[in-house]
CSV table of C-alpha atoms in Angstrom, one decimal:
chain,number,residue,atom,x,y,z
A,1,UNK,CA,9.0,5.0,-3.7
A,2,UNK,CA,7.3,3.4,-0.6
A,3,UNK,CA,4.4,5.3,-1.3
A,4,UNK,CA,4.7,3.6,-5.0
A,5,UNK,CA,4.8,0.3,-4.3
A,6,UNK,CA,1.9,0.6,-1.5
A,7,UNK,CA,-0.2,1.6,-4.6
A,8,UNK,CA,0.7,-0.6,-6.8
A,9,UNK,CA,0.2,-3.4,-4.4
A,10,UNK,CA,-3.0,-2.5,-2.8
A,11,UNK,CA,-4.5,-2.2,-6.2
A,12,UNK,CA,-2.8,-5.3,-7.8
A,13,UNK,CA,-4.1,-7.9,-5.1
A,14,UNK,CA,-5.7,-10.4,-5.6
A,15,UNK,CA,-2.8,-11.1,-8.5
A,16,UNK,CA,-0.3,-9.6,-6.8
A,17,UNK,CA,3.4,-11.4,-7.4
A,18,UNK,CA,4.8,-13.2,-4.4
A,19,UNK,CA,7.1,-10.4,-3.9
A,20,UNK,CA,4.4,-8.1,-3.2
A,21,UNK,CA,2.8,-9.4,-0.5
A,22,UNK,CA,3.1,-9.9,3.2
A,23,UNK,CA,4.9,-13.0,5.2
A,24,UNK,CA,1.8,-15.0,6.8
A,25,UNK,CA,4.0,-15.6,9.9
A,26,UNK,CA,7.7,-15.5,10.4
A,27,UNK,CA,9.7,-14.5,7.1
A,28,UNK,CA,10.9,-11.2,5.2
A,29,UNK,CA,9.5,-10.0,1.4
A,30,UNK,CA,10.0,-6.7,0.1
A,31,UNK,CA,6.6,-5.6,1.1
A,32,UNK,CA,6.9,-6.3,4.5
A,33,UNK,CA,10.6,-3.6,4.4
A,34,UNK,CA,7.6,-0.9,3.0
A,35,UNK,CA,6.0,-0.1,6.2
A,36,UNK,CA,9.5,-0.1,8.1
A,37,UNK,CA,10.9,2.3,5.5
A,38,UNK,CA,7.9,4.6,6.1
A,39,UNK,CA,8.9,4.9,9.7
A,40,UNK,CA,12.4,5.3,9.7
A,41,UNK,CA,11.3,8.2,6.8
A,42,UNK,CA,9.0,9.8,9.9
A,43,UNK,CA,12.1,9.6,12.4
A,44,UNK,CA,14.5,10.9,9.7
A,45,UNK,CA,12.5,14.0,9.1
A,46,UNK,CA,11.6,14.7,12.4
A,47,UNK,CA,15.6,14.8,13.2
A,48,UNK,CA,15.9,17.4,10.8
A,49,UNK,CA,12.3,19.3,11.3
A,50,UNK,CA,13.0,19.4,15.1
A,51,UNK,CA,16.0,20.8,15.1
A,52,UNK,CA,17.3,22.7,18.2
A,53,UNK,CA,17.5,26.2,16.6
A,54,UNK,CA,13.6,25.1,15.5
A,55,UNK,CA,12.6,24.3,19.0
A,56,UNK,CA,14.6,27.2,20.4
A,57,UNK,CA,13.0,29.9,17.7
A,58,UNK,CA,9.6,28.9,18.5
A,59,UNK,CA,9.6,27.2,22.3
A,60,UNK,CA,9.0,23.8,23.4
A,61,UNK,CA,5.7,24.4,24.4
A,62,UNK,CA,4.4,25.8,21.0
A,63,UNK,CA,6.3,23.3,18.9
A,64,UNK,CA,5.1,19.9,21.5
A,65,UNK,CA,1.6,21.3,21.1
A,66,UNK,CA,1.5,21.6,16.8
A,67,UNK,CA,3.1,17.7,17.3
A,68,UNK,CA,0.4,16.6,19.5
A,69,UNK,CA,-2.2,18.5,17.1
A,70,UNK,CA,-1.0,16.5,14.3
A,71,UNK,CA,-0.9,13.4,16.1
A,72,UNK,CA,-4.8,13.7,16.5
A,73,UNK,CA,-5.0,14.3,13.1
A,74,UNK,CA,-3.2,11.2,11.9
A,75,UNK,CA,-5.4,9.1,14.8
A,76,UNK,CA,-8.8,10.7,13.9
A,77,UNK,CA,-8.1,10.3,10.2
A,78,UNK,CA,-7.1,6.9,10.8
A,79,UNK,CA,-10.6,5.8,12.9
A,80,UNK,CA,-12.7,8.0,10.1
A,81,UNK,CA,-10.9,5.7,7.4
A,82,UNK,CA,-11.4,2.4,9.6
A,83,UNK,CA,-14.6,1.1,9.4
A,84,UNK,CA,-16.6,-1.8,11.8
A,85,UNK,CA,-18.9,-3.3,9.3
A,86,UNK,CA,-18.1,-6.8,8.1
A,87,UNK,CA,-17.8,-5.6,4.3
A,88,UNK,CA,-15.0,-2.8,5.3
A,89,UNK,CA,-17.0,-0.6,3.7
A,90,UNK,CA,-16.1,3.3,4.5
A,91,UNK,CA,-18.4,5.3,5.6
A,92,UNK,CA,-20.6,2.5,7.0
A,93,UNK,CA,-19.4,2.3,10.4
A,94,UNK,CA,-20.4,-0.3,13.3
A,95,UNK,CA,-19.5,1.1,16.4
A,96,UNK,CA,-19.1,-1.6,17.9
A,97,UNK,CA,-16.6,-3.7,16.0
A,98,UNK,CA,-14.9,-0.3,14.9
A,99,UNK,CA,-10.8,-1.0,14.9
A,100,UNK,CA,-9.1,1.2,17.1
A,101,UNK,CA,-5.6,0.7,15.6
A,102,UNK,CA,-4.5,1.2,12.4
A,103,UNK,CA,-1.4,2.5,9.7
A,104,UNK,CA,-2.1,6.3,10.6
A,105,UNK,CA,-2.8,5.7,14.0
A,106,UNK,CA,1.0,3.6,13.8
A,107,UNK,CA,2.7,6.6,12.4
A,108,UNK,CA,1.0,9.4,15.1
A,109,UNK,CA,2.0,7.4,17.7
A,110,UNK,CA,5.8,7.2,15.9
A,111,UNK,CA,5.4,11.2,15.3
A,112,UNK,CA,5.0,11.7,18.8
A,113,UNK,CA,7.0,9.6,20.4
A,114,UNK,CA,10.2,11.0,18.0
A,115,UNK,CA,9.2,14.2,18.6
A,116,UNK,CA,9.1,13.8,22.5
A,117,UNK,CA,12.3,12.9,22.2
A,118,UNK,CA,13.6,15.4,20.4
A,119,UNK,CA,11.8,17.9,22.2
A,120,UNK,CA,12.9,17.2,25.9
A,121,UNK,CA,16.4,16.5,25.0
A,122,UNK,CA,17.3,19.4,23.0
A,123,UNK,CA,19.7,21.5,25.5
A,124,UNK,CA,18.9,25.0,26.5
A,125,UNK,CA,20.1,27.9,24.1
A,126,UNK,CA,23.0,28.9,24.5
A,127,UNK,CA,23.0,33.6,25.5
A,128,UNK,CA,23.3,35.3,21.7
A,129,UNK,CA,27.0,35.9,20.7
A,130,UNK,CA,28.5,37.6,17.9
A,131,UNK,CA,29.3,35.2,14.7
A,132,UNK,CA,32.1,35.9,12.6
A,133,UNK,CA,29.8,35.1,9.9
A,134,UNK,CA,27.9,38.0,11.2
A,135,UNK,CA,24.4,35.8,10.6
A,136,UNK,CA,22.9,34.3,13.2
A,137,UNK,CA,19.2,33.8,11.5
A,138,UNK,CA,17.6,30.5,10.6
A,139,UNK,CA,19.7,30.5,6.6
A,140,UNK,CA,21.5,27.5,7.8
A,141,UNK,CA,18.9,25.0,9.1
A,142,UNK,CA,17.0,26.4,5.8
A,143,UNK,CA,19.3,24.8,3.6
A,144,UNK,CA,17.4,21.6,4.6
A,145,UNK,CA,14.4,21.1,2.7
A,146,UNK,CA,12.2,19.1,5.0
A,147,UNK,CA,8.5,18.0,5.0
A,148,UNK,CA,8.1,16.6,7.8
A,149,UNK,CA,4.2,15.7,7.1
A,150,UNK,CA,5.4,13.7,4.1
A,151,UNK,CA,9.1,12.1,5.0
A,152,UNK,CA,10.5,14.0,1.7
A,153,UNK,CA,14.4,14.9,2.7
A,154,UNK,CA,16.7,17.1,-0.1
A,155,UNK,CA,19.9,17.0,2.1
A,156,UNK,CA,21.4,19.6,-0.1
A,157,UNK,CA,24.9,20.4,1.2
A,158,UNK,CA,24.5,22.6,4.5
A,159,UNK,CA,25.4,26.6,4.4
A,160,UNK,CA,28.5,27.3,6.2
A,161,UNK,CA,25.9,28.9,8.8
A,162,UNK,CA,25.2,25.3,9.7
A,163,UNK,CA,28.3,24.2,11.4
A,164,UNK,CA,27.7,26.7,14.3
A,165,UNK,CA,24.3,24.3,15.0
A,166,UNK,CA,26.1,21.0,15.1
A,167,UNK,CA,27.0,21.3,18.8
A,168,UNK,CA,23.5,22.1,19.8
A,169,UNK,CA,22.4,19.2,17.8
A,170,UNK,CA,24.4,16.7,19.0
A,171,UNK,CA,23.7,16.0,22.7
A,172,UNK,CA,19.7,15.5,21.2
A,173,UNK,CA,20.9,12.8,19.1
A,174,UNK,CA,23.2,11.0,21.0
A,175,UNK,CA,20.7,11.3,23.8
A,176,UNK,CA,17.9,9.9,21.7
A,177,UNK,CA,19.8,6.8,20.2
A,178,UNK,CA,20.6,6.3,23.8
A,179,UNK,CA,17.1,6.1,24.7
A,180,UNK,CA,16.5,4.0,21.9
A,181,UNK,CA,19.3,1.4,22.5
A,182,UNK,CA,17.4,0.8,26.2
A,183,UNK,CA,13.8,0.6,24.8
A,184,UNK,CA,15.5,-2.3,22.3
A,185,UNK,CA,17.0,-4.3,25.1
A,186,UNK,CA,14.0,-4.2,27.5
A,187,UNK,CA,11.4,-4.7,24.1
A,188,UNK,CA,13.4,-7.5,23.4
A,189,UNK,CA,13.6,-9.3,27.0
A,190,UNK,CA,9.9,-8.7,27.4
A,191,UNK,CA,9.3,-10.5,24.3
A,192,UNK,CA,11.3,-13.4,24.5
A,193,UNK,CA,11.5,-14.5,28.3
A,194,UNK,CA,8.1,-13.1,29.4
A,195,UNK,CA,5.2,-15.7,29.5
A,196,UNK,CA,1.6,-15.0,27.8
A,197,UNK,CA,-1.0,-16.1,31.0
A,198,UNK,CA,-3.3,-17.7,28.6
A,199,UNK,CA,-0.2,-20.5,27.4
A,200,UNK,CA,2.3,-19.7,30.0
A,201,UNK,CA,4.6,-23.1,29.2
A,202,UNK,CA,5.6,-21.6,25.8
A,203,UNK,CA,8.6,-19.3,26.7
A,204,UNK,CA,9.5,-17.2,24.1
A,205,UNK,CA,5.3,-17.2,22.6
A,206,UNK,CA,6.0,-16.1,18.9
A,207,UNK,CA,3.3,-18.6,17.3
A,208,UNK,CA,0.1,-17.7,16.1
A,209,UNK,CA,-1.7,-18.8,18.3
A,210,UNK,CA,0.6,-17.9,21.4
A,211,UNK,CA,2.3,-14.5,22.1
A,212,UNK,CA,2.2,-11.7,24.2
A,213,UNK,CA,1.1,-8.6,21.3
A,214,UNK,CA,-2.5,-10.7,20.6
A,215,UNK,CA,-2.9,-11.4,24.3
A,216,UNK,CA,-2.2,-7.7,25.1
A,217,UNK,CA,-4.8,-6.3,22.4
A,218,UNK,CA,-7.4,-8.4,23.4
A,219,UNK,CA,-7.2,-7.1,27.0
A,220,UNK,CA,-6.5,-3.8,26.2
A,221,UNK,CA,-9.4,-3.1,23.3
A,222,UNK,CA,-11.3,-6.2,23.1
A,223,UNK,CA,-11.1,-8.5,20.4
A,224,UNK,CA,-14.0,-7.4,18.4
A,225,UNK,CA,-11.9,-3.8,18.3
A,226,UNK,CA,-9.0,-6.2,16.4
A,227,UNK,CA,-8.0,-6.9,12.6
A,228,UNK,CA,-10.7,-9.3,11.6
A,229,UNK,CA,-8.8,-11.0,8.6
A,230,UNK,CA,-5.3,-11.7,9.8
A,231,UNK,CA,-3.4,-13.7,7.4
A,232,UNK,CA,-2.4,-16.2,10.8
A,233,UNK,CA,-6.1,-17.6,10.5
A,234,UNK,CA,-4.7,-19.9,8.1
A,235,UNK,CA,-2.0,-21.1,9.3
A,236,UNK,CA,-1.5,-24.6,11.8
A,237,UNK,CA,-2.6,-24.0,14.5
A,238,UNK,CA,-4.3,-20.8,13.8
A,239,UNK,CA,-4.6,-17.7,15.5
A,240,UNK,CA,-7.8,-16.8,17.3
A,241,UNK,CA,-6.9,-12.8,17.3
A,242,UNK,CA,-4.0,-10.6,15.7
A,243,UNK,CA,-3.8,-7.2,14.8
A,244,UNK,CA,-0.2,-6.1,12.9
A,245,UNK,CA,-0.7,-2.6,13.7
A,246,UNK,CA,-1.3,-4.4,17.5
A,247,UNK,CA,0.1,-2.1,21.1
A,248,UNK,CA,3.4,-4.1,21.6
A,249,UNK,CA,4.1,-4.3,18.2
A,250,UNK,CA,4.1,-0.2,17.8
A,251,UNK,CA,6.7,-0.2,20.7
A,252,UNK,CA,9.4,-2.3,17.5
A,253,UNK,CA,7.6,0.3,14.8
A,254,UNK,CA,8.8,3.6,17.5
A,255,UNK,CA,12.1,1.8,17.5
A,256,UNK,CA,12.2,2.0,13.2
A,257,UNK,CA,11.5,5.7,13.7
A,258,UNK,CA,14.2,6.0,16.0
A,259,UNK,CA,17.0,4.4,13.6
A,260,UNK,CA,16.2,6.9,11.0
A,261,UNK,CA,16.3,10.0,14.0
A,262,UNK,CA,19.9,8.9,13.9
A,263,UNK,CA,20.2,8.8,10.4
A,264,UNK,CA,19.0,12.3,10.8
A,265,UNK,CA,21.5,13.2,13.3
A,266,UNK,CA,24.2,12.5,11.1
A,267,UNK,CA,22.8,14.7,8.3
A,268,UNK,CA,22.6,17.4,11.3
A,269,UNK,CA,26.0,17.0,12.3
A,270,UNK,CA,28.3,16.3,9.8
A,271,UNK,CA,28.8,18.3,6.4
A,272,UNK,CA,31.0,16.7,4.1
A,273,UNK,CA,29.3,14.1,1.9
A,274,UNK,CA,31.8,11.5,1.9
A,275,UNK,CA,31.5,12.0,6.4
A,276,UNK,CA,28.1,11.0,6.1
A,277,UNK,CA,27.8,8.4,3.2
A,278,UNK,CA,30.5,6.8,5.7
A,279,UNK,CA,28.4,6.9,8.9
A,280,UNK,CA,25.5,6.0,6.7
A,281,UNK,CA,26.9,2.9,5.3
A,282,UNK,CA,28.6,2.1,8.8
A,283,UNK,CA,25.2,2.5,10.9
A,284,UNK,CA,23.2,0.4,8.2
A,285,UNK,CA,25.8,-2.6,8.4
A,286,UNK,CA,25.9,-2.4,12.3
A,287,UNK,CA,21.6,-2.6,12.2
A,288,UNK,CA,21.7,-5.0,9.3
A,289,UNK,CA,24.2,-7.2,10.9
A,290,UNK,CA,22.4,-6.8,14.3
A,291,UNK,CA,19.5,-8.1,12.8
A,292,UNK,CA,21.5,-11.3,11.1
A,293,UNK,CA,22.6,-12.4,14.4
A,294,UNK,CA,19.5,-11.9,16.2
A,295,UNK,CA,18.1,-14.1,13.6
A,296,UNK,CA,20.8,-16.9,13.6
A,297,UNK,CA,20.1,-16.9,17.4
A,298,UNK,CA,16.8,-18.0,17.1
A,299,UNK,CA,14.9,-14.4,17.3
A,300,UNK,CA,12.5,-14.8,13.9
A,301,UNK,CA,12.1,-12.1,11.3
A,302,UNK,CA,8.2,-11.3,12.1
A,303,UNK,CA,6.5,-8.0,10.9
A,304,UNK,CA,3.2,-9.0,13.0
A,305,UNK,CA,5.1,-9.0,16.1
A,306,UNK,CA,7.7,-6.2,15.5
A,307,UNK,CA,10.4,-8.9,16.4
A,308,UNK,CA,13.7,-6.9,17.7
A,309,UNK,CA,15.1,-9.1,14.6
A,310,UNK,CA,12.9,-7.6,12.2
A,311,UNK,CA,13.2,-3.9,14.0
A,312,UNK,CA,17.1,-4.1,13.0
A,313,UNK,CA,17.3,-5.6,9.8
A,314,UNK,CA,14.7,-3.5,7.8
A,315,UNK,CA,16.3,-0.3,9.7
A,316,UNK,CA,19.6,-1.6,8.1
A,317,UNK,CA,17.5,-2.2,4.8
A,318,UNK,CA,16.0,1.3,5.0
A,319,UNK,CA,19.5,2.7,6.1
A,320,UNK,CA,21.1,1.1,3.2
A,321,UNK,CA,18.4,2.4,0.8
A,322,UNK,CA,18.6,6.4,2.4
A,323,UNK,CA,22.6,6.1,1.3
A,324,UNK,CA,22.2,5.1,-2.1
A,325,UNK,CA,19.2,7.7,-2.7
A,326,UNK,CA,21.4,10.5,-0.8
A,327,UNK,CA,24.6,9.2,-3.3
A,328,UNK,CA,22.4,9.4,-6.2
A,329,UNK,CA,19.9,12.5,-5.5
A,330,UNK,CA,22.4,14.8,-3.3
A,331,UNK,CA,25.9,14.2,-3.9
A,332,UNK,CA,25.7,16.1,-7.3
A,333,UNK,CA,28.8,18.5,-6.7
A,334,UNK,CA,30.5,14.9,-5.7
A,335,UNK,CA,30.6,13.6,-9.0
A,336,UNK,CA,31.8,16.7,-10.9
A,337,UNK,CA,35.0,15.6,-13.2
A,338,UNK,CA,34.3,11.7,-12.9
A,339,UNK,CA,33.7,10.2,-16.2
A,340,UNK,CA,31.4,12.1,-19.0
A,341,UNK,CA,29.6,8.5,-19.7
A,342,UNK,CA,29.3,7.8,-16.1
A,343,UNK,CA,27.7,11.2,-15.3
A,344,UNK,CA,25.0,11.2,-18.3
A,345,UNK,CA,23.7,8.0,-16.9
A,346,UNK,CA,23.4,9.0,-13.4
A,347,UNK,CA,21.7,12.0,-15.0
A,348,UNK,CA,19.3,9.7,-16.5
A,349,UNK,CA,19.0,7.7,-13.0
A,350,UNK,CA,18.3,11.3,-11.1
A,351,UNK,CA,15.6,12.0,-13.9
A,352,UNK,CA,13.7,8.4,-13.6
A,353,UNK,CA,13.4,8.9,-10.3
A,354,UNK,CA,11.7,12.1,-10.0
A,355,UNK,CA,8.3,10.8,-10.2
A,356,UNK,CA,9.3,9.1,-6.9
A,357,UNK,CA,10.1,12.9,-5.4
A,358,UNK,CA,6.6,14.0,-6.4
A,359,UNK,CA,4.8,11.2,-4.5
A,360,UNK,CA,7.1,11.9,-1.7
A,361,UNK,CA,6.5,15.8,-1.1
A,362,UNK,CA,2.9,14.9,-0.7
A,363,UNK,CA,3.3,10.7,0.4
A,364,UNK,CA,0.7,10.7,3.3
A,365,UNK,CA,-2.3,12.5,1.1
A,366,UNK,CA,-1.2,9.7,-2.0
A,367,UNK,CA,-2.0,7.5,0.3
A,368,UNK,CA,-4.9,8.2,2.0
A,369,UNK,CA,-6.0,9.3,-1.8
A,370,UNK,CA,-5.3,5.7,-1.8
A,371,UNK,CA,-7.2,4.6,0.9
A,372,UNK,CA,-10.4,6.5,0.0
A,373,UNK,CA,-10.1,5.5,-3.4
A,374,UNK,CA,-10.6,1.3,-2.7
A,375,UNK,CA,-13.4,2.2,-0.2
A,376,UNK,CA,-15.2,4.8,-2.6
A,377,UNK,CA,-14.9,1.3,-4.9
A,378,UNK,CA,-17.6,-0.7,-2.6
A,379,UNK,CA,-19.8,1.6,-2.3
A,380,UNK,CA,-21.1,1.4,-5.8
A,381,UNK,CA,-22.1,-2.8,-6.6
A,382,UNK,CA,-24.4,-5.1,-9.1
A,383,UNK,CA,-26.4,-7.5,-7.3
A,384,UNK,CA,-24.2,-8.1,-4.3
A,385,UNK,CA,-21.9,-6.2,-2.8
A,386,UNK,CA,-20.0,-8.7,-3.7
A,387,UNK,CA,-19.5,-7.0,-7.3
A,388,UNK,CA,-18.6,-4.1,-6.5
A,389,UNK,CA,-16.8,-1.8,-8.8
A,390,UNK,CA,-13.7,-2.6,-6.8
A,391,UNK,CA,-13.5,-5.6,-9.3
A,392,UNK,CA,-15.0,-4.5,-12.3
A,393,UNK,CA,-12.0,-2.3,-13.5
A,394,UNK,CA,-9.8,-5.3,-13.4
A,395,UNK,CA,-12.1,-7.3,-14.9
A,396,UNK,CA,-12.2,-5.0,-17.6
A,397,UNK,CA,-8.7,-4.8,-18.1
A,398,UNK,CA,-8.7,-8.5,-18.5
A,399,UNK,CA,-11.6,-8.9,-21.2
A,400,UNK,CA,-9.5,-6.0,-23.3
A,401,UNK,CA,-6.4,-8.3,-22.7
A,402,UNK,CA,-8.3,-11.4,-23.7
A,403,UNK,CA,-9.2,-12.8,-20.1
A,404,UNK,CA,-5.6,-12.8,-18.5
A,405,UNK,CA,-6.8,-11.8,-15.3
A,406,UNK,CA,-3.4,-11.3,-13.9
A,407,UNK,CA,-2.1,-9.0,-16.3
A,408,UNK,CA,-5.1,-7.3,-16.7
A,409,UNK,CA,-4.7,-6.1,-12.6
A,410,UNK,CA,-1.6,-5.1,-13.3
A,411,UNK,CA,-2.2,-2.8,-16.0
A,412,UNK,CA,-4.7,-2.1,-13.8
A,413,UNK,CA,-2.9,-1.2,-10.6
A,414,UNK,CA,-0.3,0.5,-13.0
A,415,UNK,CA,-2.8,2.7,-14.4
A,416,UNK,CA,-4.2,3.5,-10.6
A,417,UNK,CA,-0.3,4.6,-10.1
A,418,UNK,CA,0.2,6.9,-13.2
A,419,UNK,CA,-3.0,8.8,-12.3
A,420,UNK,CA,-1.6,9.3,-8.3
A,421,UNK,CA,1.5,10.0,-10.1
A,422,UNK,CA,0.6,12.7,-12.0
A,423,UNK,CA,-1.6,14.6,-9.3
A,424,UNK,CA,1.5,14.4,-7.2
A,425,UNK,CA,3.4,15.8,-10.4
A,426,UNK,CA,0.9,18.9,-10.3
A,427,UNK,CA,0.9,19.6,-6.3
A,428,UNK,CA,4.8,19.3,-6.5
A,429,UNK,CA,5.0,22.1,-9.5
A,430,UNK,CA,2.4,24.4,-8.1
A,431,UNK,CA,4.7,24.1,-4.3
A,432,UNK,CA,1.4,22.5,-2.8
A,433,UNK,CA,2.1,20.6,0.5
A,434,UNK,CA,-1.0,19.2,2.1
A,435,UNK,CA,0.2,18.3,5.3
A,436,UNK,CA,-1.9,15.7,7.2
């Protein structure tokens, strides 16, 4: 569904609706909770990928070293994808105006940083015993299905196998939310009380122009290595340099990741549905209303600068969303004997949601499909590079529909969707998992 909408807006823009595109500054649409969602997603199926019969089965060392192989996947993918040149154009690259950080480079960092977690906090196996179930093999933690390349969870109802692991599981998560809950306090007193040098009168710096991420970058990788089109150029006063994917910001994005570990840890450790739609719905109104108060004490909702305001309040939004897809996908013995009428249309719901499970087994190839897709666009132009065939589809679309450019990139953008939809449709049936 994140996937979806990332699509859909990407290929929609310039027309895009209000709804479906970023806050310049301080404020909250729906697409800045996609990019939040798509974290806690990572965190969630690392939980359940890195689970402490996993890590004991195949040893910390192996499994910390496929994590940190992946990571430089996601990083070198992400620099291949980023290019320097002042048209964006990919695979024209200028060296030295190449951005260093980026959306895949984001979610390695989140991979790893979960993953350490997980990793080192995982207790030591317990010496082999005899189970009365007389199976002590991996059937239980199998009765997950887990990508964890792709965020795509079926949280079928566990094997009975499974409530032997839940002790082994449960110092890791309680450990890592602990960890979690310090990072958020001293994240959030660096960014609020801690002066920038470069306007050290403006205690906490959240404008555009003044605050700690931008100063950081630009020390740290230069600001020719920055986003050169940040949305805060236009505001009053402007910002000189901001990158969203900036350093300090990726500390708020780990924290996402970390929420949906714990979402994670409760599929982990409890079995009964009703248990954990319970602790869902309680852990998304605890992050939800964290994120109210933070806001009505003055902490803004920014996605730019990962405020802790924003951190909570799109993990409750993301929290809230994994408990009405796990009520609706998962909870299918649940609703056995309810009302005929009631169960035929959330038959129909499962069923118009399945293109959504397609994207999902295979989300980060969709979207660097994606990616590639708008860059292979450029290289192909009329006259200037200017008219490129990244705008002659649309245009297209609009002369058929009689020059309404907007709904013509809509049809547009839908058609770019179907065609993702229905590769991901054909991987998902053949069992193909490309994991990136």
């Amino acid at each position: 569904m994140v996937i979806a909408l990332i699509v859909l807006q990407e290929n929609w823009e310039p027309h895009a609706p209000g709804f479906l595109s970023h806050s310049t500054w301080h404020g909250l649409t729906l697409l800045d909770n996609l990019m939040p969602t798509l974290l806690f997603i990572v965190g969630l199926s690392a939980s359940l990928s890195l689970s402490a019969r996993h890590v004991h089965r195949h040893g910390r060392a192996a499994i910390a070293l496929s994590v940190l192989t992946r990571a430089a996947r996601l990083c070198a993918l992400g620099l291949l994808l980023q290019s320097g040149s002042s048209t964006g154009a990919f695979p024209a690259y200028d060296l030295s105006r190449l951005r260093y950080l980026g959306v895949l480079q984001r979610i390695a960092l989140c991979v790893l940083s979960v993953s350490a977690a997980l990793i080192l906090s995982q207790p030591d196996p317990l010496p082999p015993t005899n189970s009365s179930n007389g199976d002590t093999s991996d059937s239980a933690e199998e009765s997950y299905d887990v990508s964890a390349d792709t965020g795509n969870v079926n949280c079928s109802q566990p094997e009975p196998g499974l409530s032997a692991a839940a002790p082994a599981e449960a110092p890791a998560g309680r450990l890592a939310a602990s960890l979690a809950a310090v990072i958020l306090i001293t994240y959030h007193m660096v960014i609020m009380t801690q002066p920038v040098p470069t306007c050290p009168s403006q205690v906490p710096a959240l404008s555009p122009d003044c605050n700690m991420a931008a100063d950081l970058d630009v020390q740290v990788f230069g600001a020719e290595h920055l986003y050169a089109w940040p949305a805060c150029r236009k505001l009053a006063p402007p910002c000189k340099h901001h990158d969203p994917k900036g350093l300090l910001s990726t500390v708020g994005a780990i924290l996402t990741s970390f929420c949906g570990l714990w979402f994670g840890h409760i599929l982990q450790r409890y079995k009964g549905h009703w248990q954990r739609l319970l602790l869902f719905r309680l852990s998304s109104f605890l992050l939800t209303a964290g994120g109210l108060g933070l806001l009505a004490l003055g902490v803004p909702l920014n996605k730019g600068l990962y405020t802790t305001s924003f951190v909570l309040l799109t993990s409750g939004n993301s929290g809230t969303l994994c408990t009405v897809l796990y009520l609706i996908l998962d909870c299918t013995d649940a609703t056995t004997g309810l009302n005929q009428h009631f169960t035929t249309a959330l038959e129909y719901l499962r069923a118009s949601l399945q293109p959504f499970v397609w994207i999902g087994t295979n989300m980060l190839t969709v979207y660097v499909l994606n990616l590639l897709w708008r860059k292979a666009q450029r290289w192909v132009w009329y006259g200037s590079p200017e008219n490129s065939m990244l705008v002659w589809p649309p245009k297209g679309v609009s002369f058929c529909l009689g020059g309404n450019e907007r709904a013509g990139a809509a049809v547009y953008a839908a058609a770019v969707l179907g065609v993702f939809t229905l590769l991901a449709r054909d991987l998902h049936k053949r069992g193909i998992v490309y994991k990136i």
